[in-house]
Amino acid sequence: MQAHQQATTQQFDPQAQAYLTSAVHAAGPDLAQACQLLAANVAGHARALDVGCGAGHLAFQLAPLLGHITALDPAPAMLDTVAASAASRGLNNLATQSGHAGALPFADASFALVASRYSAHHWLDLAAGLADMRRVTAPGGYVLLIDVQAPEDALADTHLQCWELLRDRSHVRNRSDREWRELFAASGIELIAHHSWPLRLEFASWVARMRTPPEKVALLRQLQQEAPQEVASALQLEADGSFSTATGLWWGRVPA
């Protein structure tokens, strides 16, 4: 596990600025939906935690609706980027903390909301990470999870996971809606809502953001070009390698 965490940090640490300016990460209907759910359910003075915050886009959106939010990530450069950007935005109620899912450095029931966005597909033990998120969520509090949603179709899912791993050696797995529902139930989190939106990934910026080596880019393109028609259709594969999957949002509550 330690080797995987180190690989993940090595992948993301040099790319903090790229993720700050990434259109995929900086915007999206999932952020608006997250703010609506927060505003309708969580008190304005509440404390929240963003697990695997990356460049901080979720924390930046949620901070104005909260008393305080902690942005947690294992990559030091990501945390530095988040702190600097939060200061420039005047978000004085946002603090950064080093750490990772599965070993959250907080006491039980510390937060009214524990959230994560586009991070969980890097977690080696997803069940342990989600259980730890539940642990630090106060009774009656909420868990928000946003991530790339895998296709239910096994063939399309296999190809997507392979593309992801070639592009990014820290990738573990995207989960389907069915898998997330099972994970929430196993963790004792009541799933209240699920939303999903199309997510188009433009190939050139997608591989550049992860500094994918040219030989792996070439292999990735070969796999795409050899993909059966069912996969090309399911993932809306384009001539230049761009494709579409989905962003999923799962909103749950910890029993009071």
mmCIF file of C-alpha atoms in Angstrom:
data_model
loop_
_atom_site.group_PDB
_atom_site.id
_atom_site.type_symbol
_atom_site.label_atom_id
_atom_site.label_comp_id
_atom_site.label_asym_id
_atom_site.label_seq_id
_atom_site.Cartn_x
_atom_site.Cartn_y
_atom_site.Cartn_z
ATOM 1 C CA MET A 1 0.000 0.000 0.000
ATOM 2 C CA GLN A 2 2.814 2.398 0.864
ATOM 3 C CA ALA A 3 4.374 1.891 -2.594
ATOM 4 C CA HIS A 4 1.071 2.729 -4.278
ATOM 5 C CA GLN A 5 0.608 5.862 -2.148
ATOM 6 C CA GLN A 6 4.115 6.960 -3.054
ATOM 7 C CA ALA A 7 3.433 6.378 -6.759
ATOM 8 C CA THR A 8 0.220 8.392 -6.515
ATOM 9 C CA THR A 9 1.998 11.306 -4.850
ATOM 10 C CA GLN A 10 4.787 11.196 -7.446
ATOM 11 C CA GLN A 11 2.200 11.290 -10.231
ATOM 12 C CA PHE A 12 0.228 14.234 -8.921
ATOM 13 C CA ASP A 13 2.716 16.376 -7.034
ATOM 14 C CA PRO A 14 4.368 17.904 -10.147
ATOM 15 C CA GLN A 15 0.999 18.443 -11.829
ATOM 16 C CA ALA A 16 -0.725 20.578 -9.202
ATOM 17 C CA GLN A 17 -0.917 23.668 -11.414
ATOM 18 C CA ALA A 18 -2.222 21.637 -14.347
ATOM 19 C CA TYR A 19 -5.074 20.338 -12.204
ATOM 20 C CA LEU A 20 -5.838 23.824 -10.899
ATOM 21 C CA THR A 21 -6.410 25.051 -14.462
ATOM 22 C CA SER A 22 -7.967 21.836 -15.834
ATOM 23 C CA ALA A 23 -11.401 22.556 -17.297
ATOM 24 C CA VAL A 24 -12.564 19.031 -16.398
ATOM 25 C CA HIS A 25 -11.766 19.597 -12.720
ATOM 26 C CA ALA A 26 -12.496 23.315 -12.342
ATOM 27 C CA ALA A 27 -16.089 23.164 -13.578
ATOM 28 C CA GLY A 28 -18.975 20.796 -14.099
ATOM 29 C CA PRO A 29 -22.629 20.288 -13.175
ATOM 30 C CA ASP A 30 -21.569 18.060 -10.286
ATOM 31 C CA LEU A 31 -20.128 21.096 -8.463
ATOM 32 C CA ALA A 32 -23.406 22.990 -8.767
ATOM 33 C CA GLN A 33 -25.335 19.933 -7.568
ATOM 34 C CA ALA A 34 -22.962 19.526 -4.611
ATOM 35 C CA CYS A 35 -23.562 23.128 -3.575
ATOM 36 C CA GLN A 36 -27.336 22.686 -3.835
ATOM 37 C CA LEU A 37 -27.259 19.564 -1.667
ATOM 38 C CA LEU A 38 -25.023 21.260 0.888
ATOM 39 C CA ALA A 39 -27.136 24.413 1.075
ATOM 40 C CA ALA A 40 -30.334 22.393 1.556
ATOM 41 C CA ASN A 41 -29.017 19.987 4.187
ATOM 42 C CA VAL A 42 -25.962 21.282 6.070
ATOM 43 C CA ALA A 43 -25.879 24.231 8.473
ATOM 44 C CA GLY A 44 -23.873 27.253 7.413
ATOM 45 C CA HIS A 45 -21.637 27.076 10.508
ATOM 46 C CA ALA A 46 -20.743 23.396 9.969
ATOM 47 C CA ARG A 47 -17.287 21.845 9.575
ATOM 48 C CA ALA A 48 -16.484 19.759 6.495
ATOM 49 C CA LEU A 49 -13.646 17.662 5.094
ATOM 50 C CA ASP A 50 -12.596 17.223 1.450
ATOM 51 C CA VAL A 51 -10.671 13.924 1.121
ATOM 52 C CA GLY A 52 -8.171 13.760 -1.739
ATOM 53 C CA CYS A 53 -8.813 17.403 -2.534
ATOM 54 C CA GLY A 54 -6.420 17.609 -5.495
ATOM 55 C CA ALA A 55 -6.228 21.224 -6.652
ATOM 56 C CA GLY A 56 -9.133 22.142 -4.355
ATOM 57 C CA HIS A 57 -12.028 22.805 -6.726
ATOM 58 C CA LEU A 58 -14.679 21.103 -4.577
ATOM 59 C CA ALA A 59 -13.425 22.777 -1.400
ATOM 60 C CA PHE A 60 -13.430 26.187 -3.117
ATOM 61 C CA GLN A 61 -17.084 25.744 -4.100
ATOM 62 C CA LEU A 62 -18.235 24.489 -0.699
ATOM 63 C CA ALA A 63 -16.248 26.858 1.540
ATOM 64 C CA PRO A 64 -18.617 29.873 1.227
ATOM 65 C CA LEU A 65 -21.481 27.657 2.453
ATOM 66 C CA LEU A 66 -19.655 26.378 5.552
ATOM 67 C CA GLY A 67 -18.126 27.506 8.799
ATOM 68 C CA HIS A 68 -14.878 25.695 8.000
ATOM 69 C CA ILE A 69 -13.532 23.146 5.512
ATOM 70 C CA THR A 70 -10.325 21.111 5.634
ATOM 71 C CA ALA A 71 -8.775 20.125 2.287
ATOM 72 C CA LEU A 72 -6.769 16.920 2.703
ATOM 73 C CA ASP A 73 -4.350 15.374 0.194
ATOM 74 C CA PRO A 74 -1.115 13.328 0.290
ATOM 75 C CA ALA A 75 0.645 15.483 -2.350
ATOM 76 C CA PRO A 76 2.491 18.492 -0.823
ATOM 77 C CA ALA A 77 2.414 20.539 -4.035
ATOM 78 C CA MET A 78 -1.345 20.067 -4.296
ATOM 79 C CA LEU A 79 -1.768 21.384 -0.755
ATOM 80 C CA ASP A 80 0.476 24.371 -1.501
ATOM 81 C CA THR A 81 -1.573 25.116 -4.633
ATOM 82 C CA VAL A 82 -4.841 24.861 -2.700
ATOM 83 C CA ALA A 83 -3.597 27.131 0.099
ATOM 84 C CA ALA A 84 -2.358 29.783 -2.327
ATOM 85 C CA SER A 85 -5.533 29.707 -4.408
ATOM 86 C CA ALA A 86 -7.763 29.796 -1.321
ATOM 87 C CA ALA A 87 -5.903 32.885 -0.086
ATOM 88 C CA SER A 88 -6.305 34.602 -3.451
ATOM 89 C CA ARG A 89 -10.052 33.857 -3.336
ATOM 90 C CA GLY A 90 -10.393 35.193 0.210
ATOM 91 C CA LEU A 91 -11.439 31.815 1.603
ATOM 92 C CA ASN A 92 -10.185 32.293 5.142
ATOM 93 C CA ASN A 93 -12.197 29.338 6.437
ATOM 94 C CA LEU A 94 -10.258 26.790 4.356
ATOM 95 C CA ALA A 95 -7.269 24.936 5.828
ATOM 96 C CA THR A 96 -5.054 22.241 4.299
ATOM 97 C CA GLN A 97 -3.958 18.962 5.886
ATOM 98 C CA SER A 98 -1.652 16.172 4.718
ATOM 99 C CA GLY A 99 -3.211 12.703 4.767
ATOM 100 C CA HIS A 100 -5.101 10.091 2.813
ATOM 101 C CA ALA A 101 -8.313 8.087 2.906
ATOM 102 C CA GLY A 102 -8.165 5.065 5.182
ATOM 103 C CA ALA A 103 -5.991 6.815 7.746
ATOM 104 C CA LEU A 104 -7.742 10.147 8.274
ATOM 105 C CA PRO A 105 -5.986 12.107 11.054
ATOM 106 C CA PHE A 106 -9.197 13.165 12.789
ATOM 107 C CA ALA A 107 -11.296 12.018 15.725
ATOM 108 C CA ASP A 108 -14.565 10.174 15.262
ATOM 109 C CA ALA A 109 -17.595 12.327 14.359
ATOM 110 C CA SER A 110 -15.497 15.424 13.596
ATOM 111 C CA PHE A 111 -17.425 16.752 10.577
ATOM 112 C CA ALA A 112 -20.987 17.420 9.455
ATOM 113 C CA LEU A 113 -19.945 16.674 5.860
ATOM 114 C CA VAL A 114 -17.152 14.504 4.467
ATOM 115 C CA ALA A 115 -16.691 14.723 0.708
ATOM 116 C CA SER A 116 -14.396 13.534 -2.064
ATOM 117 C CA ARG A 117 -14.245 14.366 -5.777
ATOM 118 C CA TYR A 118 -12.286 12.597 -8.546
ATOM 119 C CA SER A 119 -10.025 10.902 -6.011
ATOM 120 C CA ALA A 120 -11.550 7.547 -5.037
ATOM 121 C CA HIS A 121 -10.430 5.739 -8.200
ATOM 122 C CA HIS A 122 -6.871 6.058 -6.858
ATOM 123 C CA TRP A 123 -7.604 4.463 -3.478
ATOM 124 C CA LEU A 124 -6.121 1.010 -3.018
ATOM 125 C CA ASP A 125 -8.686 -0.052 -0.399
ATOM 126 C CA LEU A 126 -11.874 1.762 -1.285
ATOM 127 C CA ALA A 127 -13.984 0.029 1.368
ATOM 128 C CA ALA A 128 -11.538 1.093 4.093
ATOM 129 C CA GLY A 129 -11.443 4.646 2.736
ATOM 130 C CA LEU A 130 -15.217 4.961 2.715
ATOM 131 C CA ALA A 131 -15.476 3.408 6.189
ATOM 132 C CA ASP A 132 -12.965 5.975 7.459
ATOM 133 C CA MET A 133 -14.985 8.789 5.886
ATOM 134 C CA ARG A 134 -18.034 7.452 7.720
ATOM 135 C CA ARG A 135 -16.056 7.263 10.980
ATOM 136 C CA VAL A 136 -15.189 10.969 10.971
ATOM 137 C CA THR A 137 -18.718 11.999 9.927
ATOM 138 C CA ALA A 138 -20.967 12.994 12.829
ATOM 139 C CA PRO A 139 -24.201 11.027 13.357
ATOM 140 C CA GLY A 140 -26.825 12.565 11.104
ATOM 141 C CA GLY A 141 -24.072 14.030 8.922
ATOM 142 C CA TYR A 142 -23.528 13.544 5.199
ATOM 143 C CA VAL A 143 -21.075 11.826 2.869
ATOM 144 C CA LEU A 144 -20.621 13.175 -0.672
ATOM 145 C CA LEU A 145 -18.725 11.151 -3.259
ATOM 146 C CA ILE A 146 -18.057 12.331 -6.830
ATOM 147 C CA ASP A 147 -15.998 10.261 -9.256
ATOM 148 C CA VAL A 148 -15.768 8.907 -12.760
ATOM 149 C CA GLN A 149 -18.626 6.403 -13.039
ATOM 150 C CA ALA A 150 -17.724 3.140 -14.743
ATOM 151 C CA PRO A 151 -20.049 1.585 -17.331
ATOM 152 C CA GLU A 152 -22.210 -1.318 -16.166
ATOM 153 C CA ASP A 153 -21.311 -3.185 -19.371
ATOM 154 C CA ALA A 154 -18.333 -5.476 -18.633
ATOM 155 C CA LEU A 155 -16.652 -5.093 -22.036
ATOM 156 C CA ALA A 156 -16.767 -1.285 -22.038
ATOM 157 C CA ASP A 157 -15.675 -1.256 -18.395
ATOM 158 C CA THR A 158 -12.625 -3.448 -19.113
ATOM 159 C CA HIS A 159 -11.482 -1.181 -21.931
ATOM 160 C CA LEU A 160 -12.021 1.995 -19.910
ATOM 161 C CA GLN A 161 -10.013 0.661 -16.955
ATOM 162 C CA CYS A 162 -7.187 -0.367 -19.299
ATOM 163 C CA TRP A 163 -7.068 3.065 -20.943
ATOM 164 C CA GLU A 164 -7.042 4.713 -17.515
ATOM 165 C CA LEU A 165 -4.150 2.580 -16.265
ATOM 166 C CA LEU A 166 -2.029 3.166 -19.344
ATOM 167 C CA ARG A 167 -2.597 6.885 -18.987
ATOM 168 C CA ASP A 168 -1.979 6.968 -15.210
ATOM 169 C CA ARG A 169 -0.038 4.290 -13.296
ATOM 170 C CA SER A 170 -1.691 5.360 -10.012
ATOM 171 C CA HIS A 171 -5.154 4.402 -11.291
ATOM 172 C CA VAL A 172 -6.879 1.603 -9.380
ATOM 173 C CA ARG A 173 -10.469 1.377 -10.610
ATOM 174 C CA ASN A 174 -13.523 3.432 -11.558
ATOM 175 C CA ARG A 175 -16.677 1.996 -9.961
ATOM 176 C CA SER A 176 -20.157 1.663 -11.396
ATOM 177 C CA ASP A 177 -23.308 2.982 -9.766
ATOM 178 C CA ARG A 178 -24.142 -0.555 -8.628
ATOM 179 C CA GLU A 179 -20.721 -0.924 -6.987
ATOM 180 C CA TRP A 180 -21.029 2.427 -5.214
ATOM 181 C CA ARG A 181 -24.450 1.496 -3.867
ATOM 182 C CA GLU A 182 -22.995 -1.733 -2.478
ATOM 183 C CA LEU A 183 -20.047 0.141 -0.935
ATOM 184 C CA PHE A 184 -22.303 2.708 0.737
ATOM 185 C CA ALA A 185 -24.528 -0.030 2.159
ATOM 186 C CA ALA A 186 -21.539 -2.033 3.442
ATOM 187 C CA SER A 187 -20.159 1.097 5.143
ATOM 188 C CA GLY A 188 -23.438 1.825 6.901
ATOM 189 C CA ILE A 189 -24.135 4.987 4.898
ATOM 190 C CA GLU A 190 -27.719 5.517 3.731
ATOM 191 C CA LEU A 191 -27.667 6.494 0.056
ATOM 192 C CA ILE A 192 -30.139 9.329 -0.461
ATOM 193 C CA ALA A 193 -29.432 10.482 -4.014
ATOM 194 C CA HIS A 194 -27.440 9.603 -7.122
ATOM 195 C CA HIS A 195 -26.883 11.859 -10.126
ATOM 196 C CA SER A 196 -24.765 11.396 -13.236
ATOM 197 C CA TRP A 197 -23.683 13.520 -16.179
ATOM 198 C CA PRO A 198 -21.807 12.854 -19.437
ATOM 199 C CA LEU A 199 -18.061 13.487 -19.131
ATOM 200 C CA ARG A 200 -16.088 14.076 -22.338
ATOM 201 C CA LEU A 201 -12.334 13.648 -22.007
ATOM 202 C CA GLU A 202 -10.339 15.401 -24.723
ATOM 203 C CA PHE A 203 -7.442 13.049 -25.444
ATOM 204 C CA ALA A 204 -4.475 15.419 -25.821
ATOM 205 C CA SER A 205 -5.108 17.319 -22.573
ATOM 206 C CA TRP A 206 -6.111 14.100 -20.761
ATOM 207 C CA VAL A 207 -2.716 12.461 -21.328
ATOM 208 C CA ALA A 208 -0.764 15.725 -20.979
ATOM 209 C CA ARG A 209 -2.266 16.333 -17.525
ATOM 210 C CA MET A 210 -0.731 13.044 -16.332
ATOM 211 C CA ARG A 211 2.516 13.394 -18.312
ATOM 212 C CA THR A 212 1.825 10.000 -19.887
ATOM 213 C CA PRO A 213 5.026 8.721 -21.593
ATOM 214 C CA PRO A 214 4.879 8.696 -25.424
ATOM 215 C CA GLU A 215 5.248 4.916 -25.616
ATOM 216 C CA LYS A 216 2.198 4.471 -23.400
ATOM 217 C CA VAL A 217 0.239 7.056 -25.381
ATOM 218 C CA ALA A 218 1.022 5.054 -28.528
ATOM 219 C CA LEU A 219 -0.111 1.819 -26.883
ATOM 220 C CA LEU A 220 -3.251 3.494 -25.594
ATOM 221 C CA ARG A 221 -4.124 4.717 -29.079
ATOM 222 C CA GLN A 222 -3.494 1.232 -30.479
ATOM 223 C CA LEU A 223 -5.916 -0.273 -27.969
ATOM 224 C CA GLN A 224 -8.510 2.347 -28.799
ATOM 225 C CA GLN A 225 -8.174 1.746 -32.529
ATOM 226 C CA GLU A 226 -8.513 -2.012 -32.004
ATOM 227 C CA ALA A 227 -11.527 -1.672 -29.689
ATOM 228 C CA PRO A 228 -14.664 -3.498 -30.875
ATOM 229 C CA GLN A 229 -17.544 -1.432 -32.164
ATOM 230 C CA GLU A 230 -19.543 -2.040 -28.976
ATOM 231 C CA VAL A 231 -16.820 -0.314 -26.935
ATOM 232 C CA ALA A 232 -16.357 2.538 -29.417
ATOM 233 C CA SER A 233 -20.100 3.208 -29.276
ATOM 234 C CA ALA A 234 -20.451 2.863 -25.500
ATOM 235 C CA LEU A 235 -17.555 5.243 -24.822
ATOM 236 C CA GLN A 236 -18.292 7.519 -27.811
ATOM 237 C CA LEU A 237 -14.733 7.090 -29.032
ATOM 238 C CA GLU A 238 -13.614 9.828 -31.429
ATOM 239 C CA ALA A 239 -11.002 9.739 -34.196
ATOM 240 C CA ASP A 240 -8.393 11.606 -32.119
ATOM 241 C CA GLY A 241 -8.805 9.334 -29.074
ATOM 242 C CA SER A 242 -11.158 11.592 -27.155
ATOM 243 C CA PHE A 243 -14.031 9.730 -25.537
ATOM 244 C CA SER A 244 -16.954 10.118 -23.161
ATOM 245 C CA THR A 245 -17.844 8.370 -19.932
ATOM 246 C CA ALA A 246 -19.791 9.755 -16.953
ATOM 247 C CA THR A 247 -19.338 11.669 -13.728
ATOM 248 C CA GLY A 248 -21.328 10.180 -10.867
ATOM 249 C CA LEU A 249 -22.398 11.839 -7.612
ATOM 250 C CA TRP A 250 -23.535 9.859 -4.581
ATOM 251 C CA TRP A 251 -25.056 11.647 -1.572
ATOM 252 C CA GLY A 252 -25.525 9.696 1.646
ATOM 253 C CA ARG A 253 -26.267 10.156 5.331
ATOM 254 C CA VAL A 254 -24.791 8.574 8.435
ATOM 255 C CA PRO A 255 -27.588 7.379 10.748
ATOM 256 C CA ALA A 256 -28.201 9.638 13.751
#
